[in-house]
Amino acid sequence: MFKIAVMGCGVVGSGVADILLEKKEELSTRFKDEVALGAILDIRDFTGTPYEAYTTGNADEIFANPDIKLVVMTIGGLDLPYQLSKRALESGRHVVTSNKEVVAAYGKELTKLAFDNGVQFLYEASAGGGIPVIRPMNICLSSNDIYEIQGILNGTTNYILTKMKEDKMSFADALALAQKKGFAEANPTADVDGHDACRKIAILSSIAYGAFVDYKDVPCKGIRDVSYEDLALADKAGFAIKLIGSSKNTKQGVVISVEPLLLDKSHMLSGVSSVFNSVLVKGTYTGDVMFYGKGAGKLATASAVMGDIIEILCGTNPKVLPGYAENDAKVISDSEGMSRYYIRIKINGDVESTEVRQVAKSIFGEEGKIILPDNEAPSYMAVVTGYVSEKNLDAKKVELEKTLSVTCENIIRVEG
Ligand code: HSE
């Protein structure tokens, strides 16, 4: 008897419960045991739904049931799901979770706790939604030294940026639609301001580099300042704008960030749109490996949870702890590095746009590429600079704003 308790029957939890109900016989035949949904922990009233017979609001009832061998942790937030995961592991039950907050904050501790109790703590669904990326990195790519990861790791923001650009939808309308579809977090600030992507790049980097990356050390910028005008101007210049989580493992430490970036249209992540996520992993033996799929949503994410459940049913408990459970990564900053930048310039009052072009050209030099909107008397334009340091960029921005009545409204780094 292998019964599974789903703790938290929201978007992902209900997806897992649905699959377990649908696949009960198939799983039981395959694993020659009764594999089934055993309980649901939730305080909501599910009267009249398929979940009714399984639901309790009392976790003690679940922990008192010896047939429950695995807990699916799909409660949102941090403290309660952490405490319940800990309790489940200490009681000798496996835990599978999609909760990124818990994995990013306590993944190291819970992985060790699982190991010490002879069970597993798995979290494929915590980064990249339905995309299998954690297991391939943990196993298939693990003979490589992975030296770089770049990813579109948040479905909500990718959906918003796509809708803004392709359907000229406002930021607020696109976000409301993402919430309706169940992509966004309960508090969408985590999506929009990049915190969700931060946790995911920290989780992936910890696995890839064999050292725990604290998500709180990840410099993080979201998409609130990206406007339709930015998306259109970037497009004109041959770029897409995407929220990118990236990290590099260097000799000095891990350089990591989450920020909107201009990606050349030839970049493999530039065409990833809507709720899709994609992760590009660079390994010493494989070179580039790309993962792509739905990064959020009920059944896509539930599919990743099911993959972990099936791994546990296959009975392959690890014999050694993963590197990130024993070592900590050193996160370093790359502020000395050179980058190209996109700057949107707002033209104030009577200033002629031709004058702005001339001054911008003289400040940013031959390498600076001016991008104009289609209208005849534009009130804004953009420049894509050549390679400059952050400090130098700041000086040029100040010089431009001092010379003319213009405002540098938005600055976005160009990838590469
Ligand atoms: N809010 C998250 C996203 C859900 O939009 O990607 C999946 O982690």
Short mmCIF file of C-alpha atoms and ligand atoms in Angstrom, two decimals:
data_model
loop_
_atom_site.label_atom_id
_atom_site.label_comp_id
_atom_site.label_asym_id
_atom_site.label_seq_id
_atom_site.Cartn_x
_atom_site.Cartn_y
_atom_site.Cartn_z
CA MET A 1 0.00 0.00 0.00
CA PHE A 2 1.54 3.31 -1.08
CA LYS A 3 -0.84 6.15 -0.29
CA ILE A 4 -0.07 9.73 -1.11
CA ALA A 5 -1.25 12.79 0.81
CA VAL A 6 -1.62 16.06 -1.04
CA MET A 7 -1.15 18.98 1.31
CA GLY A 8 -2.68 22.08 -0.28
CA CYS A 9 -5.29 21.47 -2.96
CA GLY A 10 -4.87 24.72 -4.93
CA VAL A 11 -3.83 24.98 -8.58
CA VAL A 12 -0.94 22.47 -8.51
CA GLY A 13 -2.24 20.28 -5.66
CA SER A 14 -5.58 19.73 -7.37
CA GLY A 15 -3.71 18.87 -10.58
CA VAL A 16 -1.73 16.19 -8.71
CA ALA A 17 -4.92 14.87 -7.05
CA ASP A 18 -6.63 14.70 -10.47
CA ILE A 19 -3.75 12.77 -12.02
CA LEU A 20 -3.53 10.39 -9.05
CA LEU A 21 -7.26 9.67 -9.32
CA GLU A 22 -7.04 9.21 -13.09
CA LYS A 23 -3.90 7.05 -13.04
CA LYS A 24 -4.58 4.97 -9.93
CA GLU A 25 -4.96 1.64 -11.71
CA GLU A 26 -2.13 2.27 -14.16
CA LEU A 27 0.29 3.17 -11.36
CA SER A 28 -0.83 0.28 -9.16
CA THR A 29 -0.36 -2.22 -11.99
CA ARG A 30 3.04 -0.78 -12.91
CA PHE A 31 4.40 -0.80 -9.36
CA LYS A 32 2.59 -3.99 -8.26
CA ASP A 33 1.22 -2.22 -5.20
CA GLU A 34 -1.81 -0.08 -4.45
CA VAL A 35 -0.63 3.40 -5.38
CA ALA A 36 -3.34 5.93 -4.67
CA LEU A 37 -4.36 9.31 -3.36
CA GLY A 38 -4.79 8.78 0.39
CA ALA A 39 -5.67 12.19 1.78
CA ILE A 40 -5.91 15.89 1.05
CA LEU A 41 -5.04 18.50 3.62
CA ASP A 42 -6.97 21.70 2.99
CA ILE A 43 -9.28 23.94 4.95
CA ARG A 44 -11.50 24.67 1.94
CA ASP A 45 -14.89 23.05 1.51
CA PHE A 46 -14.74 20.57 -1.38
CA THR A 47 -18.29 19.24 -0.94
CA GLY A 48 -19.56 17.81 -4.21
CA THR A 49 -16.10 17.53 -5.77
CA PRO A 50 -13.96 14.39 -6.28
CA TYR A 51 -11.74 15.64 -3.42
CA GLU A 52 -14.50 15.58 -0.80
CA ALA A 53 -13.93 12.01 0.42
CA TYR A 54 -10.20 12.60 0.93
CA THR A 55 -10.17 16.01 2.56
CA THR A 56 -9.31 16.84 6.13
CA GLY A 57 -8.29 20.08 7.76
CA ASN A 58 -6.26 18.21 10.37
CA ALA A 59 -2.65 17.30 9.54
CA ASP A 60 -2.45 14.99 12.60
CA GLU A 61 -4.96 12.62 10.97
CA ILE A 62 -2.66 12.28 7.98
CA PHE A 63 0.47 11.73 10.06
CA ALA A 64 -1.39 9.09 12.08
CA ASN A 65 -2.06 7.03 8.94
CA PRO A 66 0.77 4.52 8.34
CA ASP A 67 -0.39 3.87 4.77
CA ILE A 68 0.62 7.42 3.79
CA LYS A 69 4.17 6.98 2.52
CA LEU A 70 4.60 10.21 0.61
CA VAL A 71 3.52 13.81 1.11
CA VAL A 72 3.02 16.14 -1.85
CA MET A 73 3.65 19.61 -0.46
CA THR A 74 1.71 22.12 -2.53
CA ILE A 75 0.79 24.57 0.20
CA GLY A 76 2.02 28.06 -0.72
CA GLY A 77 4.05 30.37 1.49
CA LEU A 78 6.99 29.44 3.65
CA ASP A 79 6.57 28.55 7.30
CA LEU A 80 3.63 26.11 7.29
CA PRO A 81 4.81 24.08 4.26
CA TYR A 82 8.34 24.02 5.72
CA GLN A 83 7.13 22.77 9.12
CA LEU A 84 4.88 20.14 7.56
CA SER A 85 7.63 18.97 5.17
CA LYS A 86 10.01 18.65 8.08
CA ARG A 87 7.49 16.69 10.08
CA ALA A 88 6.79 14.38 7.13
CA LEU A 89 10.51 13.66 6.57
CA GLU A 90 11.13 13.10 10.27
CA SER A 91 8.26 10.62 10.28
CA GLY A 92 9.99 8.64 7.50
CA ARG A 93 7.77 9.85 4.64
CA HIS A 94 9.05 11.08 1.30
CA VAL A 95 8.25 14.68 0.37
CA VAL A 96 7.72 16.00 -3.15
CA THR A 97 7.13 19.72 -3.55
CA SER A 98 6.50 22.44 -6.10
CA ASN A 99 7.02 25.12 -3.45
CA LYS A 100 10.01 27.20 -4.62
CA GLU A 101 10.06 29.33 -1.51
CA VAL A 102 10.61 26.30 0.68
CA VAL A 103 13.22 24.76 -1.65
CA ALA A 104 15.16 28.02 -2.05
CA ALA A 105 15.17 28.72 1.68
CA TYR A 106 15.34 25.24 3.22
CA GLY A 107 16.29 22.91 0.34
CA LYS A 108 19.70 22.21 1.84
CA GLU A 109 18.34 21.39 5.29
CA LEU A 110 15.42 19.29 4.01
CA THR A 111 17.62 17.33 1.60
CA LYS A 112 19.92 16.41 4.50
CA LEU A 113 16.98 15.59 6.74
CA ALA A 114 15.52 13.29 4.07
CA PHE A 115 18.88 11.57 3.63
CA ASP A 116 19.26 11.03 7.38
CA ASN A 117 15.78 9.52 7.51
CA GLY A 118 16.28 7.23 4.50
CA VAL A 119 13.66 8.99 2.40
CA GLN A 120 13.69 11.53 -0.45
CA PHE A 121 12.98 15.23 -0.77
CA LEU A 122 12.36 15.98 -4.45
CA TYR A 123 11.33 19.23 -6.14
CA GLU A 124 11.38 18.96 -9.95
CA ALA A 125 8.29 21.21 -10.12
CA SER A 126 9.97 24.04 -8.24
CA ALA A 127 11.82 25.42 -11.28
CA GLY A 128 10.60 25.43 -14.87
CA GLY A 129 7.07 24.13 -14.09
CA GLY A 130 6.45 21.09 -16.30
CA ILE A 131 9.95 21.04 -17.81
CA PRO A 132 12.15 18.20 -16.60
CA VAL A 133 15.34 20.14 -15.85
CA ILE A 134 16.35 19.33 -12.27
CA ARG A 135 16.61 15.57 -12.75
CA PRO A 136 18.57 15.89 -16.04
CA MET A 137 20.99 18.29 -14.32
CA ASN A 138 21.29 16.08 -11.25
CA ILE A 139 21.88 12.91 -13.19
CA CYS A 140 22.30 13.09 -16.98
CA LEU A 141 24.58 16.14 -17.08
CA SER A 142 26.36 15.53 -13.81
CA SER A 143 29.65 14.32 -15.29
CA ASN A 144 29.99 17.77 -16.89
CA ASP A 145 31.22 20.86 -15.16
CA ILE A 146 28.22 23.07 -15.78
CA TYR A 147 29.60 26.58 -16.13
CA GLU A 148 26.62 28.70 -17.15
CA ILE A 149 22.83 28.75 -16.97
CA GLN A 150 20.46 31.20 -18.62
CA GLY A 151 16.74 30.84 -18.31
CA ILE A 152 13.30 32.26 -18.75
CA LEU A 153 12.04 30.97 -15.43
CA ASN A 154 8.80 32.80 -14.76
CA GLY A 155 5.74 32.03 -16.86
CA THR A 156 3.70 34.99 -15.63
CA THR A 157 6.21 37.66 -16.66
CA ASN A 158 6.94 35.96 -19.97
CA TYR A 159 3.20 35.84 -20.61
CA ILE A 160 2.83 39.53 -19.69
CA LEU A 161 5.73 40.63 -21.93
CA THR A 162 4.34 38.56 -24.81
CA LYS A 163 0.79 39.93 -24.43
CA MET A 164 2.07 43.51 -24.13
CA LYS A 165 4.10 43.22 -27.29
CA GLU A 166 1.91 41.04 -29.50
CA ASP A 167 -1.59 42.14 -28.43
CA LYS A 168 -0.68 45.65 -27.22
CA MET A 169 -2.32 44.65 -23.93
CA SER A 170 -1.67 46.80 -20.88
CA PHE A 171 0.56 45.42 -18.13
CA ALA A 172 -2.41 45.29 -15.70
CA ASP A 173 -4.72 43.42 -18.14
CA ALA A 174 -2.02 40.90 -19.02
CA LEU A 175 -1.31 40.29 -15.33
CA ALA A 176 -5.04 39.83 -14.60
CA LEU A 177 -5.22 37.23 -17.37
CA ALA A 178 -2.17 35.39 -16.01
CA GLN A 179 -3.84 35.32 -12.58
CA LYS A 180 -7.08 33.99 -14.10
CA LYS A 181 -5.16 31.21 -15.82
CA GLY A 182 -3.50 30.20 -12.53
CA PHE A 183 0.06 31.10 -13.62
CA ALA A 184 0.68 33.94 -11.19
CA GLU A 185 1.57 33.58 -7.53
CA ALA A 186 -1.08 34.44 -4.90
CA ASN A 187 0.85 37.68 -4.50
CA PRO A 188 1.99 38.46 -8.06
CA THR A 189 4.69 40.81 -6.77
CA ALA A 190 6.89 37.73 -6.54
CA ASP A 191 6.47 37.22 -10.28
CA VAL A 192 6.56 40.81 -11.47
CA ASP A 193 9.51 41.93 -9.34
CA GLY A 194 11.59 38.89 -10.20
CA HIS A 195 11.69 37.19 -6.77
CA ASP A 196 10.17 33.97 -8.10
CA ALA A 197 12.78 33.78 -10.89
CA CYS A 198 15.46 34.56 -8.29
CA ARG A 199 14.54 31.52 -6.24
CA LYS A 200 14.48 29.35 -9.35
CA ILE A 201 17.89 30.42 -10.67
CA ALA A 202 19.30 29.92 -7.16
CA ILE A 203 17.84 26.38 -7.03
CA LEU A 204 19.16 25.46 -10.49
CA SER A 205 22.58 26.99 -9.82
CA SER A 206 22.92 25.13 -6.51
CA ILE A 207 22.39 21.83 -8.30
CA ALA A 208 24.58 22.73 -11.28
CA TYR A 209 27.55 24.03 -9.30
CA GLY A 210 27.30 21.60 -6.36
CA ALA A 211 27.17 24.44 -3.81
CA PHE A 212 24.16 26.06 -2.18
CA VAL A 213 23.35 29.48 -3.65
CA ASP A 214 21.36 31.67 -1.27
CA TYR A 215 18.56 33.31 -3.29
CA LYS A 216 18.83 36.36 -1.04
CA ASP A 217 22.26 37.04 -2.58
CA VAL A 218 20.85 37.23 -6.12
CA PRO A 219 20.63 40.80 -7.52
CA CYS A 220 17.09 41.06 -8.76
CA LYS A 221 15.14 43.41 -11.02
CA GLY A 222 11.64 42.73 -12.36
CA ILE A 223 9.64 43.89 -15.37
CA ARG A 224 7.59 46.78 -13.92
CA ASP A 225 9.56 49.40 -15.86
CA VAL A 226 9.35 47.64 -19.22
CA SER A 227 6.84 49.45 -21.43
CA TYR A 228 5.23 48.68 -24.77
CA GLU A 229 7.51 51.38 -26.23
CA ASP A 230 10.59 49.50 -25.00
CA LEU A 231 9.37 46.24 -26.51
CA ALA A 232 8.62 47.93 -29.85
CA LEU A 233 11.91 49.88 -30.02
CA ALA A 234 13.93 46.81 -29.07
CA ASP A 235 12.11 44.82 -31.73
CA LYS A 236 13.01 47.47 -34.33
CA ALA A 237 16.66 47.13 -33.37
CA GLY A 238 16.57 43.33 -33.66
CA PHE A 239 16.09 42.38 -30.00
CA ALA A 240 13.47 40.75 -27.76
CA ILE A 241 13.11 41.78 -24.10
CA LYS A 242 12.90 38.86 -21.68
CA LEU A 243 13.19 38.44 -17.91
CA ILE A 244 16.32 36.31 -17.64
CA GLY A 245 17.75 34.46 -14.68
CA SER A 246 21.38 33.74 -15.32
CA SER A 247 24.45 32.49 -13.51
CA LYS A 248 28.07 31.69 -14.27
CA ASN A 249 30.39 29.58 -12.20
CA THR A 250 33.77 31.33 -12.18
CA LYS A 251 36.99 30.61 -10.28
CA GLN A 252 36.24 33.58 -7.99
CA GLY A 253 32.61 32.61 -7.30
CA VAL A 254 29.13 32.54 -8.78
CA VAL A 255 27.97 35.58 -10.78
CA ILE A 256 24.19 35.50 -10.76
CA SER A 257 21.27 37.81 -11.50
CA VAL A 258 17.64 38.19 -12.50
CA GLU A 259 16.86 41.13 -14.77
CA PRO A 260 15.10 42.05 -18.00
CA LEU A 261 17.60 41.75 -20.85
CA LEU A 262 17.63 42.62 -24.52
CA LEU A 263 18.31 39.37 -26.36
CA ASP A 264 19.44 39.39 -29.95
CA LYS A 265 16.74 37.69 -32.03
CA SER A 266 19.24 34.95 -32.90
CA HIS A 267 19.59 34.05 -29.18
CA MET A 268 17.98 30.70 -28.37
CA LEU A 269 15.78 32.17 -25.62
CA SER A 270 14.50 35.13 -27.66
CA GLY A 271 11.65 33.21 -29.31
CA VAL A 272 10.34 31.68 -26.07
CA SER A 273 6.97 33.32 -25.57
CA SER A 274 3.75 33.20 -23.56
CA VAL A 275 3.77 30.99 -20.45
CA PHE A 276 6.65 28.91 -21.80
CA ASN A 277 9.92 28.71 -19.89
CA SER A 278 13.25 27.64 -21.22
CA VAL A 279 16.59 26.87 -19.63
CA LEU A 280 19.89 26.89 -21.46
CA VAL A 281 22.59 24.93 -19.65
CA LYS A 282 26.23 24.97 -20.74
CA GLY A 283 28.33 21.95 -19.86
CA THR A 284 31.98 21.17 -20.51
CA TYR A 285 31.20 17.96 -22.41
CA THR A 286 27.79 18.68 -23.89
CA GLY A 287 28.12 22.34 -24.84
CA ASP A 288 24.69 23.97 -24.97
CA VAL A 289 21.68 21.98 -23.80
CA MET A 290 18.27 23.60 -24.01
CA PHE A 291 15.11 22.71 -22.08
CA TYR A 292 11.72 24.11 -23.10
CA GLY A 293 8.13 23.72 -21.96
CA LYS A 294 5.27 25.17 -19.95
CA GLY A 295 6.66 26.95 -16.92
CA ALA A 296 3.41 27.22 -14.98
CA GLY A 297 -0.15 25.96 -14.89
CA LYS A 298 -2.05 23.20 -13.14
CA LEU A 299 -1.38 20.03 -15.11
CA ALA A 300 2.06 20.94 -16.50
CA THR A 301 3.37 21.54 -12.99
CA ALA A 302 1.49 18.52 -11.60
CA SER A 303 3.24 16.42 -14.26
CA ALA A 304 6.63 17.39 -12.77
CA VAL A 305 5.38 16.44 -9.28
CA MET A 306 4.24 13.09 -10.67
CA GLY A 307 7.72 12.53 -12.14
CA ASP A 308 9.20 12.83 -8.64
CA ILE A 309 6.56 10.48 -7.21
CA ILE A 310 7.41 7.93 -9.89
CA GLU A 311 11.14 8.24 -9.18
CA ILE A 312 10.41 7.45 -5.53
CA LEU A 313 8.18 4.52 -6.51
CA CYS A 314 11.10 3.20 -8.60
CA GLY A 315 12.96 2.93 -5.28
CA THR A 316 16.25 4.62 -6.01
CA ASN A 317 17.17 6.37 -2.77
CA PRO A 318 20.46 8.29 -3.18
CA LYS A 319 23.59 6.81 -1.61
CA VAL A 320 25.37 10.15 -1.25
CA LEU A 321 24.27 13.68 -0.50
CA PRO A 322 24.29 16.17 -3.40
CA GLY A 323 27.08 18.80 -3.26
CA TYR A 324 24.73 21.70 -2.47
CA ALA A 325 23.61 19.96 0.73
CA GLU A 326 27.17 20.12 2.02
CA ASN A 327 28.79 23.24 0.48
CA ASP A 328 27.86 26.89 0.18
CA ALA A 329 28.51 28.95 -2.96
CA LYS A 330 30.24 32.32 -2.87
CA VAL A 331 28.18 34.83 -4.81
CA ILE A 332 30.21 37.66 -6.33
CA SER A 333 29.24 40.79 -8.22
CA ASP A 334 30.27 41.62 -11.78
CA SER A 335 29.97 45.41 -11.56
CA GLU A 336 33.39 45.85 -13.22
CA GLY A 337 32.22 43.91 -16.30
CA MET A 338 31.50 45.61 -19.62
CA SER A 339 28.05 45.45 -21.20
CA ARG A 340 25.98 47.09 -23.88
CA TYR A 341 22.86 48.91 -22.69
CA TYR A 342 19.52 50.03 -24.10
CA ILE A 343 18.45 53.47 -22.84
CA ARG A 344 15.00 54.94 -23.51
CA ILE A 345 15.24 58.71 -23.63
CA LYS A 346 12.20 60.89 -22.97
CA ILE A 347 12.36 64.23 -24.78
CA ASN A 348 11.03 67.05 -22.63
CA GLY A 349 9.34 70.28 -23.81
CA ASP A 350 10.51 71.89 -27.03
CA VAL A 351 13.73 69.97 -27.56
CA GLU A 352 14.07 68.85 -31.20
CA SER A 353 14.52 65.13 -31.67
CA THR A 354 17.30 65.79 -34.25
CA GLU A 355 19.23 67.63 -31.56
CA VAL A 356 18.81 64.70 -29.16
CA ARG A 357 20.12 62.34 -31.82
CA GLN A 358 23.19 64.50 -32.41
CA VAL A 359 24.01 64.87 -28.72
CA ALA A 360 23.38 61.17 -28.03
CA LYS A 361 25.65 60.24 -30.94
CA SER A 362 28.41 62.49 -29.66
CA ILE A 363 28.15 61.08 -26.13
CA PHE A 364 27.76 57.40 -27.00
CA GLY A 365 30.09 57.50 -30.01
CA GLU A 366 29.95 55.67 -33.32
CA GLU A 367 29.01 52.41 -31.62
CA GLY A 368 25.83 53.91 -30.13
CA LYS A 369 22.84 52.95 -32.24
CA ILE A 370 19.84 55.32 -32.17
CA ILE A 371 16.37 53.77 -32.44
CA LEU A 372 13.43 56.00 -33.35
CA PRO A 373 9.74 55.20 -33.07
CA ASP A 374 7.66 55.40 -36.25
CA ASN A 375 5.97 58.77 -35.55
CA GLU A 376 7.32 61.94 -37.16
CA ALA A 377 7.91 64.13 -34.11
CA PRO A 378 8.85 61.56 -31.51
CA SER A 379 8.69 62.39 -27.81
CA TYR A 380 11.10 59.58 -27.03
CA MET A 381 13.81 57.51 -28.65
CA ALA A 382 16.35 54.95 -27.54
CA VAL A 383 20.03 54.30 -27.85
CA VAL A 384 21.80 50.95 -27.73
CA THR A 385 25.31 51.66 -26.51
CA GLY A 386 28.59 49.96 -27.27
CA TYR A 387 30.39 48.12 -24.43
CA VAL A 388 30.74 50.30 -21.32
CA SER A 389 31.20 49.74 -17.60
CA GLU A 390 28.28 50.56 -15.28
CA LYS A 391 30.23 53.53 -13.95
CA ASN A 392 30.94 54.88 -17.42
CA LEU A 393 27.31 54.39 -18.40
CA ASP A 394 26.20 56.44 -15.40
CA ALA A 395 28.57 59.26 -16.37
CA LYS A 396 27.23 59.30 -19.95
CA LYS A 397 23.65 59.35 -18.72
CA VAL A 398 24.39 62.32 -16.45
CA GLU A 399 26.13 64.14 -19.31
CA LEU A 400 23.16 63.61 -21.66
CA GLU A 401 20.63 64.82 -19.08
CA LYS A 402 22.80 67.85 -18.30
CA THR A 403 23.25 68.84 -21.94
CA LEU A 404 19.59 68.69 -22.96
CA SER A 405 16.19 68.63 -21.31
CA VAL A 406 15.76 64.88 -21.62
CA THR A 407 15.26 62.05 -19.11
CA CYS A 408 16.80 58.60 -19.37
CA GLU A 409 13.65 56.73 -18.35
CA ASN A 410 14.61 53.11 -18.61
CA ILE A 411 17.94 51.32 -18.90
CA ILE A 412 18.11 47.63 -19.79
CA ARG A 413 21.26 45.58 -20.29
CA VAL A 414 21.89 43.83 -23.59
CA GLU A 415 22.81 40.16 -23.24
CA GLY A 416 26.29 39.12 -24.39
N1 HSE B 1 4.14 32.05 -10.74
C1 HSE B 1 5.02 31.09 -11.32
C2 HSE B 1 5.27 31.47 -12.76
C3 HSE B 1 4.39 29.73 -11.23
O1 HSE B 1 4.52 32.29 -13.30
O2 HSE B 1 6.22 30.98 -13.36
C4 HSE B 1 5.31 28.61 -11.57
O3 HSE B 1 6.40 28.54 -10.72
#
